[in-house]
Coordinates of C-alpha atoms in Angstrom, one line a residue:
X106 CA -14.6 42.3 66.6
X107 CA -18.5 42.6 66.8
X108 CA -20.4 43.7 64.6
X109 CA -24.3 44.2 64.5
X110 CA -26.6 43.0 67.7
X111 CA -26.0 40.8 70.1
X112 CA -27.8 38.5 72.3
X113 CA -27.3 37.7 75.2
X114 CA -27.3 33.6 75.8
X115 CA -28.1 32.2 78.7
X116 CA -27.2 29.7 81.0
X117 CA -26.9 27.0 79.2
X118 CA -27.0 24.3 82.8
X119 CA -29.8 24.0 84.2
X120 CA -30.4 23.1 87.7
X121 CA -30.7 20.2 90.2
X122 CA -34.8 18.7 90.6
X123 CA -36.1 21.9 88.6
X124 CA -37.6 21.0 84.9
X125 CA -35.1 22.3 82.4
X126 CA -35.0 25.7 80.7
X127 CA -36.6 25.9 77.7
X128 CA -33.8 25.4 74.3
X129 CA -33.0 29.0 73.1
X130 CA -31.7 27.2 70.2
X131 CA -33.7 25.8 67.4
X132 CA -34.3 28.1 64.6
X133 CA -34.4 26.6 60.8
X134 CA -31.9 27.1 59.5
X135 CA -32.1 29.1 55.8
X136 CA -30.2 27.0 53.9
X137 CA -31.3 22.9 54.4
X138 CA -28.8 20.7 53.1
X139 CA -31.3 18.0 51.0
X140 CA -28.8 15.8 49.8
X141 CA -24.3 16.3 49.0
X142 CA -22.3 14.2 46.4
X143 CA -18.5 14.0 45.8
X144 CA -17.4 13.2 42.6
X145 CA -16.3 10.0 41.7
X146 CA -13.7 10.7 39.1
X147 CA -10.4 11.0 40.2
X148 CA -9.2 14.1 41.0
X149 CA -12.3 16.4 40.2
X150 CA -12.6 19.9 39.5
X151 CA -16.1 20.8 38.8
X152 CA -17.5 23.9 37.4
X153 CA -20.5 25.4 36.0
X154 CA -24.3 23.9 36.2
X155 CA -26.8 23.1 34.0
X156 CA -30.5 22.3 34.6
X157 CA -32.4 19.5 32.5
X158 CA -36.5 18.5 32.6
X159 CA -37.0 16.2 30.2
X160 CA -40.3 13.8 30.4
X161 CA -41.1 14.4 34.2
X162 CA -37.6 14.4 35.4
X163 CA -35.0 16.9 36.6
X164 CA -31.7 16.4 35.3
X165 CA -28.5 17.7 36.4
X166 CA -24.9 18.5 33.4
X167 CA -22.1 19.9 36.7
X168 CA -18.3 20.4 34.0
X169 CA -16.2 19.2 35.0
X170 CA -12.4 20.2 34.1
X171 CA -10.8 17.6 32.1
X172 CA -12.9 14.9 33.2
X173 CA -16.2 16.2 30.4
X174 CA -19.3 16.8 33.0
X175 CA -20.8 14.1 34.5
X176 CA -25.2 13.9 34.5
X177 CA -27.0 13.4 38.1
X178 CA -30.5 13.4 38.8
X179 CA -32.9 14.8 40.6
X180 CA -35.0 13.0 42.7
X181 CA -36.9 13.6 46.0
X182 CA -34.0 15.1 47.6
X183 CA -31.3 13.2 46.5
X184 CA -28.8 13.7 44.5
X185 CA -28.3 10.4 42.2
X186 CA -25.3 9.6 39.6
X187 CA -26.9 8.6 36.0
X188 CA -23.2 8.8 34.4
X189 CA -20.0 9.7 36.1
X190 CA -17.9 10.9 32.3
X191 CA -19.7 10.8 29.1
X192 CA -17.4 10.4 26.1
X193 CA -15.1 13.5 25.8
X194 CA -13.3 12.7 22.5
X195 CA -9.7 13.5 21.7
X196 CA -9.8 15.2 24.7
X197 CA -13.1 16.4 26.6
X198 CA -12.3 19.6 29.1
X199 CA -15.3 21.0 29.8
X200 CA -15.4 23.8 31.9
X201 CA -18.7 25.6 30.4
X202 CA -22.0 24.5 29.9
X203 CA -25.3 26.1 27.4
X204 CA -28.8 23.5 26.1
X205 CA -30.7 24.5 23.1
X206 CA -34.2 23.2 24.0
X207 CA -35.0 23.4 20.2
X208 CA -32.1 21.0 19.2
X209 CA -32.1 18.9 22.4
X210 CA -28.5 19.5 22.4
X211 CA -26.1 20.4 24.5
X212 CA -21.9 22.7 24.2
X213 CA -19.2 22.0 26.1
X214 CA -16.5 25.3 25.5
X215 CA -12.8 25.4 28.0
X216 CA -11.0 27.7 29.1
X217 CA -8.1 26.9 26.8
X218 CA -8.3 24.8 24.2
X219 CA -10.8 26.0 21.2
X220 CA -13.1 23.2 19.9
X221 CA -16.8 23.0 21.0
X222 CA -18.4 19.7 22.1
X223 CA -21.9 18.8 20.9
X224 CA -23.9 16.5 23.0
X225 CA -27.3 15.2 21.6
X226 CA -30.3 15.1 24.9
X227 CA -33.1 12.8 23.0
X228 CA -31.9 10.9 25.7
X229 CA -31.3 13.0 28.7
X230 CA -30.1 10.6 31.0
X231 CA -27.1 9.4 28.5
X232 CA -25.6 12.3 26.8
X233 CA -24.3 11.1 22.8
X234 CA -21.3 13.1 21.3
X235 CA -22.0 14.1 18.1
X236 CA -19.1 16.4 16.8
X237 CA -16.6 18.3 17.7
X238 CA -17.1 22.0 16.2
X239 CA -13.4 22.3 14.6
X240 CA -11.2 24.8 15.4
X241 CA -11.6 28.7 12.6
X242 CA -8.8 31.0 12.4
X243 CA -11.3 32.9 14.9
X244 CA -10.4 30.9 17.5
X245 CA -7.1 30.8 16.9
X246 CA -5.0 31.0 21.0
X247 CA -8.1 30.6 22.9
X248 CA -11.3 29.3 23.9
X249 CA -14.2 30.0 26.0
X250 CA -14.6 31.6 29.7
X251 CA -18.3 31.3 29.4
X252 CA -21.2 29.8 26.8
X253 CA -25.1 31.1 26.7
X254 CA -27.6 30.0 23.7
X255 CA -30.6 32.8 23.1
X256 CA -33.0 32.0 21.2
X257 CA -30.8 29.6 17.5
X258 CA -27.9 31.7 18.7
X259 CA -24.4 30.6 20.5
X260 CA -22.6 33.0 22.4
X261 CA -18.7 32.6 23.1
X262 CA -16.8 34.9 26.1
X263 CA -14.1 34.6 25.1
X264 CA -12.5 37.4 27.6
X265 CA -9.7 39.6 24.6
X266 CA -10.8 38.0 21.9
X267 CA -14.4 39.2 22.6
X268 CA -17.7 38.4 22.1
X269 CA -18.9 35.6 19.0
X270 CA -21.7 33.4 18.1
X271 CA -22.6 31.1 15.8
X272 CA -26.0 30.0 14.8
X273 CA -28.3 26.9 15.3
X274 CA -29.7 24.6 13.1
X275 CA -32.4 22.4 13.2
X276 CA -30.1 19.7 14.3
X277 CA -28.2 21.2 16.3
X278 CA -25.2 22.2 14.1
X279 CA -23.9 25.2 13.9
X280 CA -23.2 27.9 11.2
X281 CA -19.9 29.8 11.2
X282 CA -18.9 31.0 13.6
X283 CA -18.5 35.4 13.9
X284 CA -17.5 37.7 15.9
X285 CA -18.4 41.1 17.9
X286 CA -18.0 44.5 17.1
X287 CA -18.0 44.9 21.1
X288 CA -15.4 46.3 23.0
X289 CA -14.8 44.5 26.1
X290 CA -12.8 41.7 27.7
X291 CA -15.4 39.4 28.2
X292 CA -15.9 36.5 31.0
X293 CA -19.4 35.9 31.0
X294 CA -23.1 35.7 29.3
X295 CA -27.2 35.6 30.5
X296 CA -29.8 35.3 27.6
X297 CA -33.1 37.4 28.4
X298 CA -35.6 37.5 25.1
X299 CA -33.9 39.1 22.4
X300 CA -31.0 40.4 25.5
X301 CA -27.9 39.8 26.4
X302 CA -26.6 40.4 28.9
X303 CA -22.6 40.9 28.9
X304 CA -19.7 41.3 31.9
X305 CA -16.9 42.2 31.1
X306 CA -13.5 42.7 32.6
X307 CA -12.5 46.4 31.7
X308 CA -15.8 47.6 30.4
X309 CA -17.7 46.6 34.0
X310 CA -21.3 45.5 32.9
X311 CA -23.0 44.9 29.6
X312 CA -26.7 45.8 27.8
X313 CA -26.6 44.3 24.2
X314 CA -29.4 43.8 22.0
X315 CA -30.0 41.2 19.5
X316 CA -31.5 40.8 16.1
X317 CA -33.6 38.5 15.5
X318 CA -32.9 36.9 12.6
X319 CA -29.1 36.9 12.2
X320 CA -28.1 37.4 16.2
X321 CA -25.9 40.5 16.0
X322 CA -25.5 42.2 19.2
X323 CA -25.8 45.7 19.0
X324 CA -24.4 47.4 22.9
X325 CA -27.7 50.0 24.8
X326 CA -25.1 50.3 27.5
X327 CA -22.6 49.6 29.4
X328 CA -21.9 49.7 33.4
X329 CA -18.9 50.5 35.6
X330 CA -18.5 47.9 38.1
X331 CA -15.3 48.0 40.5
X332 CA -13.9 43.5 40.8
X333 CA -12.9 41.6 38.7
X334 CA -15.7 39.1 36.5
X335 CA -16.6 35.9 38.0
X336 CA -20.0 35.2 37.8
X337 CA -23.5 36.2 35.8
X338 CA -26.3 35.6 37.1
X339 CA -29.6 36.3 35.9
X340 CA -33.4 36.2 37.9
X341 CA -35.8 34.7 34.5
X342 CA -38.9 36.5 36.7
X343 CA -37.3 40.0 36.6
X344 CA -35.5 42.8 34.8
X345 CA -32.8 41.5 37.6
X346 CA -28.9 40.6 37.8
X347 CA -26.9 39.8 40.2
X348 CA -22.2 39.5 40.0
X349 CA -20.1 38.3 41.6
X350 CA -16.7 40.8 42.4
X351 CA -14.6 38.3 44.0
X352 CA -13.1 40.7 46.8
X353 CA -15.4 43.4 46.2
X354 CA -18.2 41.2 47.4
X355 CA -21.6 40.8 44.2
X356 CA -23.3 43.0 44.1
X357 CA -27.8 43.8 42.1
X358 CA -28.3 45.3 39.1
X359 CA -31.3 46.1 37.6
X360 CA -32.2 47.1 33.9
X361 CA -35.5 50.2 33.6
X362 CA -35.8 49.1 29.8
X363 CA -33.3 52.1 28.7
X364 CA -30.2 52.3 31.7
X365 CA -28.7 49.6 33.5
X366 CA -28.6 50.8 37.0
X367 CA -27.5 49.6 40.4
X368 CA -29.8 48.0 43.0
X369 CA -27.5 47.2 45.9
X370 CA -24.9 45.4 47.1
X371 CA -23.8 42.6 49.5
X372 CA -20.6 42.0 50.2
X373 CA -19.3 39.3 52.9
X374 CA -15.9 38.6 54.4
X375 CA -14.4 37.1 51.4
X376 CA -13.4 36.1 47.9
X377 CA -17.5 35.6 46.2
X378 CA -17.1 32.9 43.6
X379 CA -20.0 32.8 42.2
X380 CA -23.9 34.2 42.6
X381 CA -27.7 34.5 41.6
X382 CA -31.1 35.5 42.4
X383 CA -34.4 33.8 41.9
X384 CA -37.5 35.8 43.4
X385 CA -35.9 37.7 47.0
X386 CA -33.8 35.2 46.9
X387 CA -29.7 36.3 46.5
X388 CA -27.0 33.4 46.8
X389 CA -23.7 35.0 47.3
X390 CA -21.2 32.4 47.1
X391 CA -17.7 32.4 48.1
X392 CA -14.4 30.1 48.7
X393 CA -15.3 29.0 52.2
X394 CA -19.3 29.5 52.6
X395 CA -22.6 29.7 51.2
X396 CA -24.9 33.5 52.3
X397 CA -28.4 33.4 51.5
X398 CA -29.9 36.8 51.3
X399 CA -33.5 37.8 52.8
X400 CA -34.5 40.8 49.8
X401 CA -38.2 40.8 50.0
X402 CA -39.4 44.6 51.5
X403 CA -41.0 43.7 54.5
X404 CA -37.2 41.0 55.6
X405 CA -37.0 42.6 58.9
X406 CA -40.7 42.8 60.2
X407 CA -41.1 39.2 59.5
X408 CA -38.1 37.9 60.8
X409 CA -37.1 40.9 63.4
X410 CA -33.9 38.8 64.8
X411 CA -32.2 39.1 62.2
X412 CA -31.7 42.6 61.2
X413 CA -30.0 43.8 57.3
X414 CA -26.4 45.4 57.2
X415 CA -24.3 42.7 58.9
X416 CA -21.2 43.6 57.0
X417 CA -22.0 46.7 55.6
X418 CA -24.4 49.8 55.8
X419 CA -27.8 48.6 53.7
X420 CA -26.5 44.6 53.6
X421 CA -30.1 43.3 53.1
X422 CA -30.9 40.4 55.9
X423 CA -28.5 37.8 55.2
X424 CA -31.1 34.5 55.7
X425 CA -28.9 31.0 55.1
X426 CA -25.2 30.0 55.4
X427 CA -23.4 26.3 54.6
X428 CA -19.7 26.4 55.1
X429 CA -17.8 24.7 52.0
X430 CA -16.2 21.3 51.7
X431 CA -18.2 17.8 53.3
X432 CA -21.4 16.8 56.1
X433 CA -19.2 14.6 57.4
X434 CA -16.5 16.6 58.7
X435 CA -14.0 13.5 57.9
X436 CA -11.9 15.2 56.1
X437 CA -11.5 19.5 55.4
X438 CA -11.9 19.3 51.8
X439 CA -14.0 22.0 49.2
X440 CA -14.7 25.2 47.3
X441 CA -17.4 26.6 46.5
X442 CA -16.8 27.8 42.7
X443 CA -20.6 28.3 41.0
X444 CA -24.1 28.2 41.8
X445 CA -27.7 28.0 40.6
X446 CA -30.6 28.3 41.9
X447 CA -33.2 26.2 40.6
X448 CA -37.3 24.9 42.1
X449 CA -37.0 27.0 45.5
X450 CA -33.4 25.3 45.7
X451 CA -29.5 26.1 45.5
X452 CA -27.7 24.1 44.0
X453 CA -23.7 23.8 44.4
X454 CA -20.6 22.7 42.6
X455 CA -17.9 22.9 46.5
X456 CA -14.4 21.5 44.0
X457 CA -15.0 17.8 44.3
X458 CA -18.6 18.0 46.3
X459 CA -22.2 18.7 44.5
X460 CA -24.4 20.0 46.7
X461 CA -28.8 20.3 47.1
X462 CA -29.8 22.7 49.0
X463 CA -33.0 23.4 50.5
X464 CA -34.5 27.5 50.7
X465 CA -35.8 29.5 53.5
X466 CA -36.2 33.0 53.9
X467 CA -37.5 33.1 57.3
X468 CA -34.1 30.9 58.4
X469 CA -31.4 32.3 59.5
X470 CA -27.7 31.7 59.0
X471 CA -26.4 28.5 61.0
X472 CA -23.0 27.0 61.4
X473 CA -19.8 29.1 61.2
X474 CA -17.2 29.8 58.6
X475 CA -14.3 28.2 59.7
X476 CA -10.4 28.9 58.4
X477 CA -9.5 25.7 56.1
X478 CA -6.6 24.8 57.6
X479 CA -2.8 26.6 59.6
X480 CA 0.5 25.5 59.4
X481 CA 3.1 25.7 61.8
X482 CA 6.2 26.1 62.0
X483 CA 8.3 23.2 65.1
X484 CA 8.8 26.6 66.9
X485 CA 5.7 28.1 68.0
X486 CA 3.6 27.7 70.6
X487 CA 1.3 27.8 69.7
X488 CA -1.2 26.8 66.9
X489 CA -4.1 29.0 65.7
X490 CA -6.9 28.8 63.2
X491 CA -10.1 31.5 62.4
X492 CA -13.6 31.4 62.7
X493 CA -16.4 33.4 62.4
X494 CA -20.5 34.0 63.0
X495 CA -22.1 34.5 59.3
X496 CA -25.2 35.8 61.1
X497 CA -26.6 37.5 64.3
X498 CA -27.7 34.7 66.2
X499 CA -24.6 34.3 68.9
X500 CA -23.7 30.0 68.3
X501 CA -21.8 28.0 70.4
X502 CA -18.6 26.3 69.4
X503 CA -16.5 23.1 70.7
X504 CA -13.1 22.9 69.4
X505 CA -12.6 18.3 69.6
X506 CA -9.9 16.4 69.2
X507 CA -9.9 13.3 66.4
X508 CA -10.7 11.0 69.6
X509 CA -13.2 13.6 71.2
X510 CA -11.0 15.8 74.2
X511 CA -12.7 18.6 74.6
X512 CA -9.8 21.1 73.3
X513 CA -11.7 24.6 73.4
X514 CA -15.7 26.4 74.5
X515 CA -16.6 29.2 73.8
X516 CA -20.1 31.4 72.4
X517 CA -19.2 33.0 69.2
X518 CA -21.3 36.9 69.2
X519 CA -22.9 37.7 65.8
X520 CA -20.6 38.4 62.6
X521 CA -18.2 37.9 64.4
X522 CA -14.7 36.8 63.6
X523 CA -12.2 35.4 66.6
X524 CA -8.5 33.6 66.6
X525 CA -9.0 30.0 68.2
X526 CA -5.6 29.2 69.9
X527 CA -4.3 26.6 70.7
X528 CA -1.2 24.9 73.0
X529 CA 0.7 23.8 69.5
X530 CA 2.6 20.7 72.0
X531 CA -0.6 18.8 72.0
X532 CA -0.2 18.3 67.9
X533 CA 2.8 15.8 67.0
X534 CA 5.3 16.9 64.5
X535 CA 4.5 16.1 60.4
X536 CA 1.3 14.4 61.1
X537 CA -2.2 16.7 59.9
X538 CA -4.0 16.4 62.4
X539 CA -8.0 17.2 61.9
X540 CA -10.2 19.4 64.2
X541 CA -13.2 18.3 64.6
X542 CA -15.6 22.2 66.0
X543 CA -18.6 21.2 67.0
X544 CA -21.2 24.5 66.1
X545 CA -25.2 24.5 68.8
X546 CA -27.9 27.0 68.4
X547 CA -29.1 26.9 72.4
X548 CA -28.1 23.3 73.0
X549 CA -29.2 22.4 69.2
X550 CA -26.1 20.8 67.1
X551 CA -26.3 22.6 64.4
X552 CA -23.3 22.5 62.6
X553 CA -20.4 19.8 62.7
X554 CA -17.2 21.1 59.7
X555 CA -13.1 21.2 60.8
X556 CA -10.0 22.2 60.0
X557 CA -6.6 20.9 59.6
X558 CA -3.6 21.5 61.5
X559 CA 0.1 20.4 60.5
X560 CA 3.2 21.2 61.9
X561 CA 6.9 21.9 60.5
X562 CA 9.0 19.8 61.5
X563 CA 12.4 21.4 62.8
X564 CA 14.8 23.6 60.9
X565 CA 17.3 20.7 62.0
X566 CA 15.0 18.4 60.6
X567 CA 14.1 19.6 58.1
X568 CA 16.2 21.9 56.4
X569 CA 13.6 24.6 54.3
X570 CA 16.3 25.6 52.1
X571 CA 16.4 22.3 50.8
X572 CA 13.2 20.2 51.9
X573 CA 10.9 23.4 50.5
X574 CA 7.1 23.6 52.0
X575 CA 8.7 26.8 54.2
X576 CA 5.5 27.7 56.6
X577 CA 4.6 31.2 57.0
X578 CA 8.0 33.0 58.6
X579 CA 10.2 31.0 57.4
X580 CA 12.5 31.5 55.4
X581 CA 11.3 31.4 51.2
X582 CA 13.6 29.3 49.2
X583 CA 15.9 31.3 46.9
X584 CA 13.8 29.6 43.1
X585 CA 14.2 31.2 39.8
X586 CA 11.7 30.2 37.2
X587 CA 11.0 32.0 33.4
X588 CA 9.5 34.8 32.3
X589 CA 8.5 35.7 28.2
X590 CA 7.2 33.9 25.4
X591 CA 8.9 30.9 23.3
X592 CA 12.0 31.7 22.1
X593 CA 12.6 34.7 24.6
X594 CA 12.3 33.2 28.0
X595 CA 14.3 36.0 30.6
X596 CA 14.7 34.1 34.2
X597 CA 13.3 36.0 37.5
X598 CA 14.6 34.9 40.8
X599 CA 11.9 34.6 44.1
X600 CA 12.7 36.4 46.3
X601 CA 13.5 39.6 45.7
X602 CA 16.3 40.4 47.7
X603 CA 15.8 42.8 50.5
X604 CA 12.6 42.7 49.3
X605 CA 9.4 41.0 51.9
X606 CA 7.4 39.0 48.6
X607 CA 3.9 36.9 48.8
X608 CA 4.3 34.7 46.5
X609 CA 1.2 32.9 45.2
X610 CA 2.3 29.2 43.5
X611 CA -1.4 28.7 40.4
X612 CA -1.7 26.2 37.7
X613 CA -4.2 28.1 35.1
X614 CA -5.9 25.2 33.7
X615 CA -7.4 24.5 37.5
X616 CA -11.4 26.9 38.0
X617 CA -10.7 26.0 42.1
X618 CA -7.9 28.5 42.4
X619 CA -10.1 31.3 38.6
X620 CA -11.4 32.6 41.5
X621 CA -8.9 33.3 44.3
X622 CA -6.2 34.8 41.4
X623 CA -8.4 36.8 39.6
X624 CA -9.1 38.4 42.7
X625 CA -4.9 39.1 43.4
X626 CA -4.6 39.8 39.6
X627 CA -7.4 42.7 39.9
X628 CA -6.0 43.6 43.5
X629 CA -2.9 44.3 42.3
X630 CA -3.9 46.3 39.3
X631 CA -6.1 48.9 41.2
X632 CA -3.3 49.2 43.6
X633 CA -4.6 47.8 46.5
X634 CA -1.9 45.5 47.6
X635 CA 1.3 47.8 46.9
X636 CA 3.9 47.5 49.4
X637 CA 2.7 43.5 49.6
X638 CA 5.8 42.0 46.7
X639 CA 3.4 39.4 45.6
X640 CA 4.2 37.6 42.8
X641 CA 2.9 35.2 40.2
X642 CA 4.5 31.8 39.8
X643 CA 1.9 29.8 36.9
X644 CA 2.7 26.7 36.4
X645 CA 2.4 26.7 32.4
X646 CA 3.4 30.0 30.1
X647 CA 0.7 32.5 30.2
X648 CA 2.8 34.3 27.3
X649 CA 2.5 35.2 24.8
X650 CA -1.2 35.0 24.5
X651 CA -2.5 34.4 28.3
X652 CA -1.1 37.2 29.9
X653 CA -4.2 39.4 28.6
X654 CA -6.3 36.8 29.3
X655 CA -5.1 36.7 32.6
X656 CA -5.1 40.7 33.0
X657 CA -1.4 40.2 33.6
X658 CA 0.4 42.9 31.6
X659 CA 2.6 44.7 33.9
X660 CA 2.0 43.0 36.8
X661 CA 4.9 40.7 38.3
X662 CA 4.5 37.0 37.4
X663 CA 6.1 33.9 36.3
X664 CA 6.3 30.7 35.3
X665 CA 8.3 27.4 36.3
X666 CA 7.0 24.3 33.8
X667 CA 10.2 22.0 32.4
X668 CA 8.7 21.8 29.7
X669 CA 8.5 25.4 28.7
X670 CA 11.3 26.3 30.4
X671 CA 15.1 26.6 28.7
X672 CA 17.2 23.7 30.4
X673 CA 19.9 26.0 32.0
X674 CA 16.7 27.5 33.9
X675 CA 15.9 24.4 35.5
X676 CA 19.9 24.0 36.3
X677 CA 19.7 26.3 39.1
X678 CA 16.7 25.0 40.6
X679 CA 17.1 22.5 43.8
X680 CA 13.6 21.0 42.4
X681 CA 13.0 20.4 38.9
X682 CA 9.1 20.8 39.8
X683 CA 9.3 23.7 42.3
X684 CA 5.3 24.1 43.1
X685 CA 4.8 19.4 43.4
X686 CA 8.5 19.7 45.5
X687 CA 8.8 22.3 47.2
X688 CA 5.3 24.4 47.6
X689 CA 2.8 21.9 47.0

């Protein structure tokens, strides 16, 4: 479907013996590729980013889940790796970070284990582990989703365990943890002077006032929001924040001194996993691509051929776009999880990549959003994958083989989404094939992306009910999972007899999955997926404590880890590890 306005793209062919026509392309990108680095540790799962300035140098700290965090230098337009993995002690899981400038200490928290690690930034290029703050009864059972330093206090967003805080000493050590009386499943935090913005999974956005001496929070206002609580970005130069709400897009919220108010919305297609504000620039990040929005009051007059209202009415003009994944198209990868503006640039953690982008509000959204992969049964006559134009300029696409053969070419109109179909016979069975897609603005190559096509062998060669890996449309192999706390685990068989089901496999420790799984859970809870038979299959057992953190109460779910299942349930399955052996 095509939305917004359209522009006729003139003929690209030149006439013999006549002057070459002027290039109708050559629009400037709004998001400029500066540097991309793939995190070198095995199996990286990159999460939160923090920028620290010291000695005239800008440093980037990147949380890397079970490999603690990495350190990069933000030199002139580049990303220089300084430390690939800092010392993590016994087990250094890190999914959220905060920096106390006064004591030059960095704190690492995580979603699972109730420990906080403190690192000295005396040498900011080589952080040194100082202490593993021990758990207390208050922290029992669950770690923290987000941490934030405000003044001389460290705040903990502990999901259904609520909000907590601790005083920070002159040397960076933490005082006794204290629990706030604030009600809510607290997910994300952003500090502003003597106030704290808090995004919750059940009460929307809260504005809290902080006691300057004790740090104790008092609730000032609440704004209900629709969507999962995935990110909270604060424009430090104004009283505005932006929240990422998954499939419900992103919302800009303002504070007038007494009341929170909804200022605007952006709804690009996809699951919005992260968002940030800097002046008139808004970054809205989906799992498959980053959108730059121009919030200037005169944006339409400044760039007349770049309208607002692209995806929803009254949406600001889209000034830039970059697709997730590697920029060299050598493989189809990437899943954008976190982003922050810094010094007029945009920094993104993209699953295994860190990306540095320049920002040009007078630019255009060049390149395309593309389906990551297509998996088809061997009997299907065609293979197909989706492409989407993120903005108002028509763009020409060429679909190629790895060897350079042109398989298809067409123009993708403004805001158009299209399925690209190809003859399945040209693809080998059981051999993944990378399909490069080149994107042109006029004559200029503006993006080089890719997808992967895989055809499953025939039923005779690969009986799905025995070997797994079903393609869309295949009969789903029957498996039995468990549900309930240890000692009271009951078997659950999927698929349910006589009912179509959508089974989603995930690991609760995988930050790359959090956004889409939490969005799916939110949609199930509000009835948005009624009748789809959706079932959540976690690898690890989330009962009893983490069912509330994931808001799974009352939803269809189960787990398959053989370490947690009773042996009589494990014996019911043809695979010991269904997630890895049958469906991964």
